[in-house]
């Protein structure tokens, strides 16, 4: 009878310690892979429902393209945002995009002391 009571506790402990291990973000080392991941994630961000709602609320008529450099640091956070070129002449929209991207955290990490700058072409 005592053995039956031990199984739920073991199962509970196993689940508690296995979930954090499964949810850890992957560490990327290859620049090309990092670039692909950044483009994929930023594409998803710009197509997300929350982004489209915010853009429609504040900048419904703003359209065009924007080339930006995005700096990424070790923990997957965006460290820098730099507008290289655009055909959108609304500085408030540029600030909106900058704030939105600077608040994003990627689903991957980089090795210690590693930084990447990725060029991204966005179309709105």
mmCIF file of N, CA, C and O in Angstrom, residues 51-121:
data_model
loop_
_atom_site.group_PDB
_atom_site.id
_atom_site.type_symbol
_atom_site.label_atom_id
_atom_site.label_comp_id
_atom_site.label_asym_id
_atom_site.label_seq_id
_atom_site.Cartn_x
_atom_site.Cartn_y
_atom_site.Cartn_z
ATOM 1 N N UNK A 51 -0.085 43.013 -33.271
ATOM 2 C CA UNK A 51 0.609 44.067 -34.015
ATOM 3 C C UNK A 51 -0.336 44.731 -35.015
ATOM 4 O O UNK A 51 -0.377 45.959 -35.123
ATOM 5 N N UNK A 52 -1.079 43.920 -35.755
ATOM 6 C CA UNK A 52 -1.978 44.473 -36.772
ATOM 7 C C UNK A 52 -3.057 45.359 -36.151
ATOM 8 O O UNK A 52 -3.426 46.389 -36.733
ATOM 9 N N UNK A 53 -3.536 44.998 -34.962
ATOM 10 C CA UNK A 53 -4.525 45.838 -34.279
ATOM 11 C C UNK A 53 -3.923 47.180 -33.885
ATOM 12 O O UNK A 53 -4.535 48.228 -34.096
ATOM 13 N N UNK A 54 -2.712 47.157 -33.319
ATOM 14 C CA UNK A 54 -2.067 48.406 -32.903
ATOM 15 C C UNK A 54 -1.748 49.292 -34.100
ATOM 16 O O UNK A 54 -1.920 50.504 -34.057
ATOM 17 N N UNK A 55 -1.272 48.665 -35.173
ATOM 18 C CA UNK A 55 -0.957 49.441 -36.373
ATOM 19 C C UNK A 55 -2.227 50.038 -36.974
ATOM 20 O O UNK A 55 -2.247 51.210 -37.352
ATOM 21 N N UNK A 56 -3.288 49.257 -37.033
ATOM 22 C CA UNK A 56 -4.545 49.750 -37.603
ATOM 23 C C UNK A 56 -5.134 50.889 -36.762
ATOM 24 O O UNK A 56 -5.732 51.817 -37.300
ATOM 25 N N UNK A 57 -4.944 50.820 -35.458
ATOM 26 C CA UNK A 57 -5.493 51.849 -34.575
ATOM 27 C C UNK A 57 -4.776 53.185 -34.729
ATOM 28 O O UNK A 57 -5.400 54.236 -34.769
ATOM 29 N N UNK A 58 -3.441 53.148 -34.845
ATOM 30 C CA UNK A 58 -2.658 54.384 -34.878
ATOM 31 C C UNK A 58 -2.226 54.813 -36.281
ATOM 32 O O UNK A 58 -2.115 55.998 -36.569
ATOM 33 N N UNK A 59 -1.924 53.840 -37.129
ATOM 34 C CA UNK A 59 -1.330 54.138 -38.442
ATOM 35 C C UNK A 59 -2.027 53.352 -39.546
ATOM 36 O O UNK A 59 -1.383 52.625 -40.321
ATOM 37 N N UNK A 60 -3.322 53.501 -39.652
ATOM 38 C CA UNK A 60 -4.113 52.709 -40.582
ATOM 39 C C UNK A 60 -3.725 52.951 -42.041
ATOM 40 O O UNK A 60 -3.710 52.025 -42.843
ATOM 41 N N UNK A 61 -3.378 54.169 -42.386
ATOM 42 C CA UNK A 61 -3.095 54.487 -43.786
ATOM 43 C C UNK A 61 -1.615 54.408 -44.143
ATOM 44 O O UNK A 61 -1.254 54.601 -45.296
ATOM 45 N N UNK A 62 -0.767 54.100 -43.168
ATOM 46 C CA UNK A 62 0.673 54.068 -43.420
ATOM 47 C C UNK A 62 1.056 52.759 -44.106
ATOM 48 O O UNK A 62 0.786 51.679 -43.592
ATOM 49 N N UNK A 63 1.685 52.883 -45.275
ATOM 50 C CA UNK A 63 2.174 51.723 -46.024
ATOM 51 C C UNK A 63 3.550 52.052 -46.585
ATOM 52 O O UNK A 63 3.937 53.218 -46.690
ATOM 53 N N UNK A 64 4.267 51.016 -46.963
ATOM 54 C CA UNK A 64 5.577 51.203 -47.572
ATOM 55 C C UNK A 64 6.554 50.153 -47.099
ATOM 56 O O UNK A 64 6.182 49.153 -46.487
ATOM 57 N N UNK A 65 7.836 50.387 -47.391
ATOM 58 C CA UNK A 65 8.891 49.460 -46.998
ATOM 59 C C UNK A 65 9.888 50.163 -46.089
ATOM 60 O O UNK A 65 10.050 51.379 -46.155
ATOM 61 N N UNK A 66 10.554 49.344 -45.274
ATOM 62 C CA UNK A 66 11.541 49.871 -44.344
ATOM 63 C C UNK A 66 12.656 48.842 -44.203
ATOM 64 O O UNK A 66 12.392 47.674 -43.927
ATOM 65 N N UNK A 67 13.895 49.270 -44.432
ATOM 66 C CA UNK A 67 15.053 48.409 -44.193
ATOM 67 C C UNK A 67 15.634 48.790 -42.835
ATOM 68 O O UNK A 67 15.951 49.963 -42.608
ATOM 69 N N UNK A 68 15.773 47.787 -41.977
ATOM 70 C CA UNK A 68 16.250 48.052 -40.624
ATOM 71 C C UNK A 68 17.365 47.079 -40.242
ATOM 72 O O UNK A 68 17.436 45.974 -40.764
ATOM 73 N N UNK A 69 18.243 47.543 -39.372
ATOM 74 C CA UNK A 69 19.260 46.685 -38.760
ATOM 75 C C UNK A 69 18.808 46.391 -37.337
ATOM 76 O O UNK A 69 18.487 47.318 -36.582
ATOM 77 N N UNK A 70 18.799 45.117 -36.983
ATOM 78 C CA UNK A 70 18.383 44.690 -35.656
ATOM 79 C C UNK A 70 19.577 44.035 -34.981
ATOM 80 O O UNK A 70 20.136 43.068 -35.497
ATOM 81 N N UNK A 71 19.990 44.564 -33.845
ATOM 82 C CA UNK A 71 21.080 43.988 -33.064
ATOM 83 C C UNK A 71 20.526 43.043 -32.015
ATOM 84 O O UNK A 71 19.580 43.384 -31.305
ATOM 85 N N UNK A 72 21.115 41.853 -31.914
ATOM 86 C CA UNK A 72 20.662 40.839 -30.966
ATOM 87 C C UNK A 72 21.829 40.452 -30.072
ATOM 88 O O UNK A 72 22.948 40.256 -30.548
ATOM 89 N N UNK A 73 21.559 40.357 -28.782
ATOM 90 C CA UNK A 73 22.590 39.988 -27.812
ATOM 91 C C UNK A 73 22.329 38.590 -27.274
ATOM 92 O O UNK A 73 21.336 37.951 -27.617
ATOM 93 N N UNK A 74 23.206 38.149 -26.392
ATOM 94 C CA UNK A 74 23.277 36.781 -25.891
ATOM 95 C C UNK A 74 21.943 36.189 -25.453
ATOM 96 O O UNK A 74 21.613 35.070 -25.796
ATOM 97 N N UNK A 75 21.152 36.905 -24.692
ATOM 98 C CA UNK A 75 19.926 36.333 -24.137
ATOM 99 C C UNK A 75 18.732 36.389 -25.088
ATOM 100 O O UNK A 75 17.624 36.070 -24.699
ATOM 101 N N UNK A 76 18.951 36.792 -26.329
ATOM 102 C CA UNK A 76 17.884 36.823 -27.316
ATOM 103 C C UNK A 76 17.112 38.127 -27.344
ATOM 104 O O UNK A 76 16.113 38.245 -28.041
ATOM 105 N N UNK A 77 17.583 39.112 -26.609
ATOM 106 C CA UNK A 77 16.923 40.411 -26.609
ATOM 107 C C UNK A 77 17.435 41.273 -27.752
ATOM 108 O O UNK A 77 18.569 41.138 -28.186
ATOM 109 N N UNK A 78 16.574 42.161 -28.195
ATOM 110 C CA UNK A 78 16.969 43.125 -29.225
ATOM 111 C C UNK A 78 17.703 44.262 -28.521
ATOM 112 O O UNK A 78 17.169 44.892 -27.617
ATOM 113 N N UNK A 79 18.940 44.485 -28.931
ATOM 114 C CA UNK A 79 19.741 45.530 -28.283
ATOM 115 C C UNK A 79 19.703 46.842 -29.047
ATOM 116 O O UNK A 79 19.767 47.911 -28.446
ATOM 117 N N UNK A 80 19.611 46.770 -30.369
ATOM 118 C CA UNK A 80 19.598 47.993 -31.172
ATOM 119 C C UNK A 80 18.605 47.879 -32.317
ATOM 120 O O UNK A 80 18.339 46.793 -32.831
ATOM 121 N N UNK A 81 18.091 49.020 -32.710
ATOM 122 C CA UNK A 81 17.209 49.152 -33.856
ATOM 123 C C UNK A 81 17.694 50.362 -34.629
ATOM 124 O O UNK A 81 17.813 51.457 -34.067
ATOM 125 N N UNK A 82 18.008 50.169 -35.900
ATOM 126 C CA UNK A 82 18.484 51.274 -36.722
ATOM 127 C C UNK A 82 17.782 51.231 -38.070
ATOM 128 O O UNK A 82 17.840 50.216 -38.779
ATOM 129 N N UNK A 83 17.110 52.318 -38.414
ATOM 130 C CA UNK A 83 16.452 52.412 -39.711
ATOM 131 C C UNK A 83 17.503 52.783 -40.744
ATOM 132 O O UNK A 83 18.124 53.843 -40.675
ATOM 133 N N UNK A 84 17.715 51.908 -41.710
ATOM 134 C CA UNK A 84 18.700 52.142 -42.759
ATOM 135 C C UNK A 84 18.092 52.985 -43.864
ATOM 136 O O UNK A 84 18.691 53.970 -44.314
ATOM 137 N N UNK A 85 16.912 52.585 -44.311
ATOM 138 C CA UNK A 85 16.260 53.260 -45.430
ATOM 139 C C UNK A 85 14.766 52.957 -45.363
ATOM 140 O O UNK A 85 14.365 51.901 -44.879
ATOM 141 N N UNK A 86 13.957 53.901 -45.858
ATOM 142 C CA UNK A 86 12.524 53.633 -45.950
ATOM 143 C C UNK A 86 11.883 54.592 -46.930
ATOM 144 O O UNK A 86 12.477 55.594 -47.310
ATOM 145 N N UNK A 87 10.692 54.230 -47.354
ATOM 146 C CA UNK A 87 9.916 55.150 -48.178
ATOM 147 C C UNK A 87 8.674 55.618 -47.417
ATOM 148 O O UNK A 87 7.757 56.177 -48.003
ATOM 149 N N UNK A 88 8.686 55.421 -46.115
ATOM 150 C CA UNK A 88 7.619 55.888 -45.233
ATOM 151 C C UNK A 88 8.113 57.178 -44.584
ATOM 152 O O UNK A 88 9.143 57.185 -43.920
ATOM 153 N N UNK A 89 7.390 58.232 -44.766
ATOM 154 C CA UNK A 89 7.851 59.541 -44.287
ATOM 155 C C UNK A 89 7.151 59.968 -43.001
ATOM 156 O O UNK A 89 6.977 61.145 -42.744
ATOM 157 N N UNK A 90 6.782 59.006 -42.191
ATOM 158 C CA UNK A 90 6.118 59.299 -40.928
ATOM 159 C C UNK A 90 7.041 58.899 -39.778
ATOM 160 O O UNK A 90 7.167 57.720 -39.451
ATOM 161 N N UNK A 91 7.700 59.867 -39.143
ATOM 162 C CA UNK A 91 8.628 59.524 -38.059
ATOM 163 C C UNK A 91 7.937 58.875 -36.855
ATOM 164 O O UNK A 91 8.548 58.089 -36.142
ATOM 165 N N UNK A 92 6.666 59.176 -36.644
ATOM 166 C CA UNK A 92 5.942 58.534 -35.542
ATOM 167 C C UNK A 92 5.783 57.035 -35.791
ATOM 168 O O UNK A 92 5.844 56.230 -34.863
ATOM 169 N N UNK A 93 5.587 56.655 -37.052
ATOM 170 C CA UNK A 93 5.485 55.235 -37.386
ATOM 171 C C UNK A 93 6.825 54.543 -37.176
ATOM 172 O O UNK A 93 6.888 53.429 -36.660
ATOM 173 N N UNK A 94 7.911 55.212 -37.543
ATOM 174 C CA UNK A 94 9.252 54.654 -37.315
ATOM 175 C C UNK A 94 9.487 54.439 -35.829
ATOM 176 O O UNK A 94 10.015 53.395 -35.423
ATOM 177 N N UNK A 95 9.084 55.397 -35.012
ATOM 178 C CA UNK A 95 9.217 55.242 -33.557
ATOM 179 C C UNK A 95 8.365 54.094 -33.036
ATOM 180 O O UNK A 95 8.781 53.345 -32.146
ATOM 181 N N UNK A 96 7.162 53.946 -33.578
ATOM 182 C CA UNK A 96 6.269 52.851 -33.199
ATOM 183 C C UNK A 96 6.920 51.504 -33.511
ATOM 184 O O UNK A 96 6.948 50.599 -32.658
ATOM 185 N N UNK A 97 7.462 51.359 -34.701
ATOM 186 C CA UNK A 97 8.121 50.106 -35.099
ATOM 187 C C UNK A 97 9.353 49.864 -34.232
ATOM 188 O O UNK A 97 9.600 48.754 -33.771
ATOM 189 N N UNK A 98 10.123 50.897 -33.987
ATOM 190 C CA UNK A 98 11.312 50.772 -33.153
ATOM 191 C C UNK A 98 10.964 50.275 -31.759
ATOM 192 O O UNK A 98 11.574 49.333 -31.252
ATOM 193 N N UNK A 99 9.986 50.889 -31.125
ATOM 194 C CA UNK A 99 9.565 50.466 -29.783
ATOM 195 C C UNK A 99 9.049 49.035 -29.790
ATOM 196 O O UNK A 99 9.321 48.260 -28.870
ATOM 197 N N UNK A 100 8.300 48.685 -30.823
ATOM 198 C CA UNK A 100 7.721 47.338 -30.909
ATOM 199 C C UNK A 100 8.829 46.287 -31.027
ATOM 200 O O UNK A 100 8.795 45.263 -30.354
ATOM 201 N N UNK A 101 9.820 46.553 -31.865
ATOM 202 C CA UNK A 101 10.916 45.593 -32.067
ATOM 203 C C UNK A 101 11.837 45.560 -30.853
ATOM 204 O O UNK A 101 12.279 44.491 -30.428
ATOM 205 N N UNK A 102 12.132 46.707 -30.270
ATOM 206 C CA UNK A 102 13.017 46.734 -29.098
ATOM 207 C C UNK A 102 12.405 45.994 -27.910
ATOM 208 O O UNK A 102 13.127 45.512 -27.043
ATOM 209 N N UNK A 103 11.102 45.861 -27.871
ATOM 210 C CA UNK A 103 10.438 45.129 -26.803
ATOM 211 C C UNK A 103 10.347 43.637 -27.051
ATOM 212 O O UNK A 103 9.891 42.880 -26.187
ATOM 213 N N UNK A 104 10.804 43.175 -28.206
ATOM 214 C CA UNK A 104 10.692 41.754 -28.561
ATOM 215 C C UNK A 104 11.869 40.957 -27.993
ATOM 216 O O UNK A 104 12.992 41.440 -27.948
ATOM 217 N N UNK A 105 11.579 39.734 -27.567
ATOM 218 C CA UNK A 105 12.625 38.806 -27.132
ATOM 219 C C UNK A 105 12.490 37.552 -27.987
ATOM 220 O O UNK A 105 11.427 36.956 -28.065
ATOM 221 N N UNK A 106 13.588 37.171 -28.623
ATOM 222 C CA UNK A 106 13.567 36.034 -29.535
ATOM 223 C C UNK A 106 13.506 34.711 -28.791
ATOM 224 O O UNK A 106 13.854 34.630 -27.608
ATOM 225 N N UNK A 107 13.081 33.683 -29.497
ATOM 226 C CA UNK A 107 12.936 32.350 -28.921
ATOM 227 C C UNK A 107 14.235 31.549 -28.982
ATOM 228 O O UNK A 107 14.201 30.323 -29.030
ATOM 229 N N UNK A 108 15.357 32.221 -29.009
ATOM 230 C CA UNK A 108 16.658 31.551 -29.012
ATOM 231 C C UNK A 108 17.648 32.400 -28.226
ATOM 232 O O UNK A 108 17.372 33.556 -27.910
ATOM 233 N N UNK A 109 18.769 31.809 -27.920
ATOM 234 C CA UNK A 109 19.868 32.509 -27.251
ATOM 235 C C UNK A 109 21.089 32.446 -28.149
ATOM 236 O O UNK A 109 21.154 31.644 -29.080
ATOM 237 N N UNK A 110 22.072 33.274 -27.832
ATOM 238 C CA UNK A 110 23.363 33.230 -28.501
ATOM 239 C C UNK A 110 24.412 32.788 -27.484
ATOM 240 O O UNK A 110 24.177 32.845 -26.279
ATOM 241 N N UNK A 111 25.562 32.395 -27.984
ATOM 242 C CA UNK A 111 26.651 32.038 -27.074
ATOM 243 C C UNK A 111 27.102 33.278 -26.312
ATOM 244 O O UNK A 111 26.847 34.409 -26.719
ATOM 245 N N UNK A 112 27.808 33.052 -25.208
ATOM 246 C CA UNK A 112 28.277 34.166 -24.390
ATOM 247 C C UNK A 112 29.106 35.136 -25.222
ATOM 248 O O UNK A 112 29.895 34.738 -26.070
ATOM 249 N N UNK A 113 28.907 36.404 -24.936
ATOM 250 C CA UNK A 113 29.621 37.506 -25.582
ATOM 251 C C UNK A 113 29.384 37.579 -27.092
ATOM 252 O O UNK A 113 30.153 38.219 -27.804
ATOM 253 N N UNK A 114 28.368 36.929 -27.589
ATOM 254 C CA UNK A 114 28.099 36.943 -29.022
ATOM 255 C C UNK A 114 26.978 37.939 -29.318
ATOM 256 O O UNK A 114 26.006 38.036 -28.580
ATOM 257 N N UNK A 115 27.147 38.696 -30.397
ATOM 258 C CA UNK A 115 26.161 39.671 -30.850
ATOM 259 C C UNK A 115 26.052 39.545 -32.363
ATOM 260 O O UNK A 115 27.031 39.297 -33.044
ATOM 261 N N UNK A 116 24.865 39.763 -32.853
ATOM 262 C CA UNK A 116 24.662 39.772 -34.301
ATOM 263 C C UNK A 116 23.850 40.988 -34.689
ATOM 264 O O UNK A 116 22.980 41.438 -33.945
ATOM 265 N N UNK A 117 24.154 41.506 -35.877
ATOM 266 C CA UNK A 117 23.367 42.578 -36.468
ATOM 267 C C UNK A 117 22.767 42.009 -37.745
ATOM 268 O O UNK A 117 23.486 41.577 -38.647
ATOM 269 N N UNK A 118 21.460 42.007 -37.803
ATOM 270 C CA UNK A 118 20.737 41.412 -38.927
ATOM 271 C C UNK A 118 19.987 42.514 -39.667
ATOM 272 O O UNK A 118 19.310 43.332 -39.052
ATOM 273 N N UNK A 119 20.105 42.521 -40.981
ATOM 274 C CA UNK A 119 19.355 43.475 -41.819
ATOM 275 C C UNK A 119 18.037 42.811 -42.191
ATOM 276 O O UNK A 119 17.988 41.675 -42.624
ATOM 277 N N UNK A 120 16.963 43.565 -42.006
ATOM 278 C CA UNK A 120 15.617 43.058 -42.262
ATOM 279 C C UNK A 120 14.855 44.061 -43.127
ATOM 280 O O UNK A 120 14.887 45.272 -42.867
ATOM 281 N N UNK A 121 14.182 43.561 -44.148
ATOM 282 C CA UNK A 121 13.365 44.404 -45.019
ATOM 283 C C UNK A 121 11.903 44.147 -44.686
ATOM 284 O O UNK A 121 11.398 43.039 -44.895
#
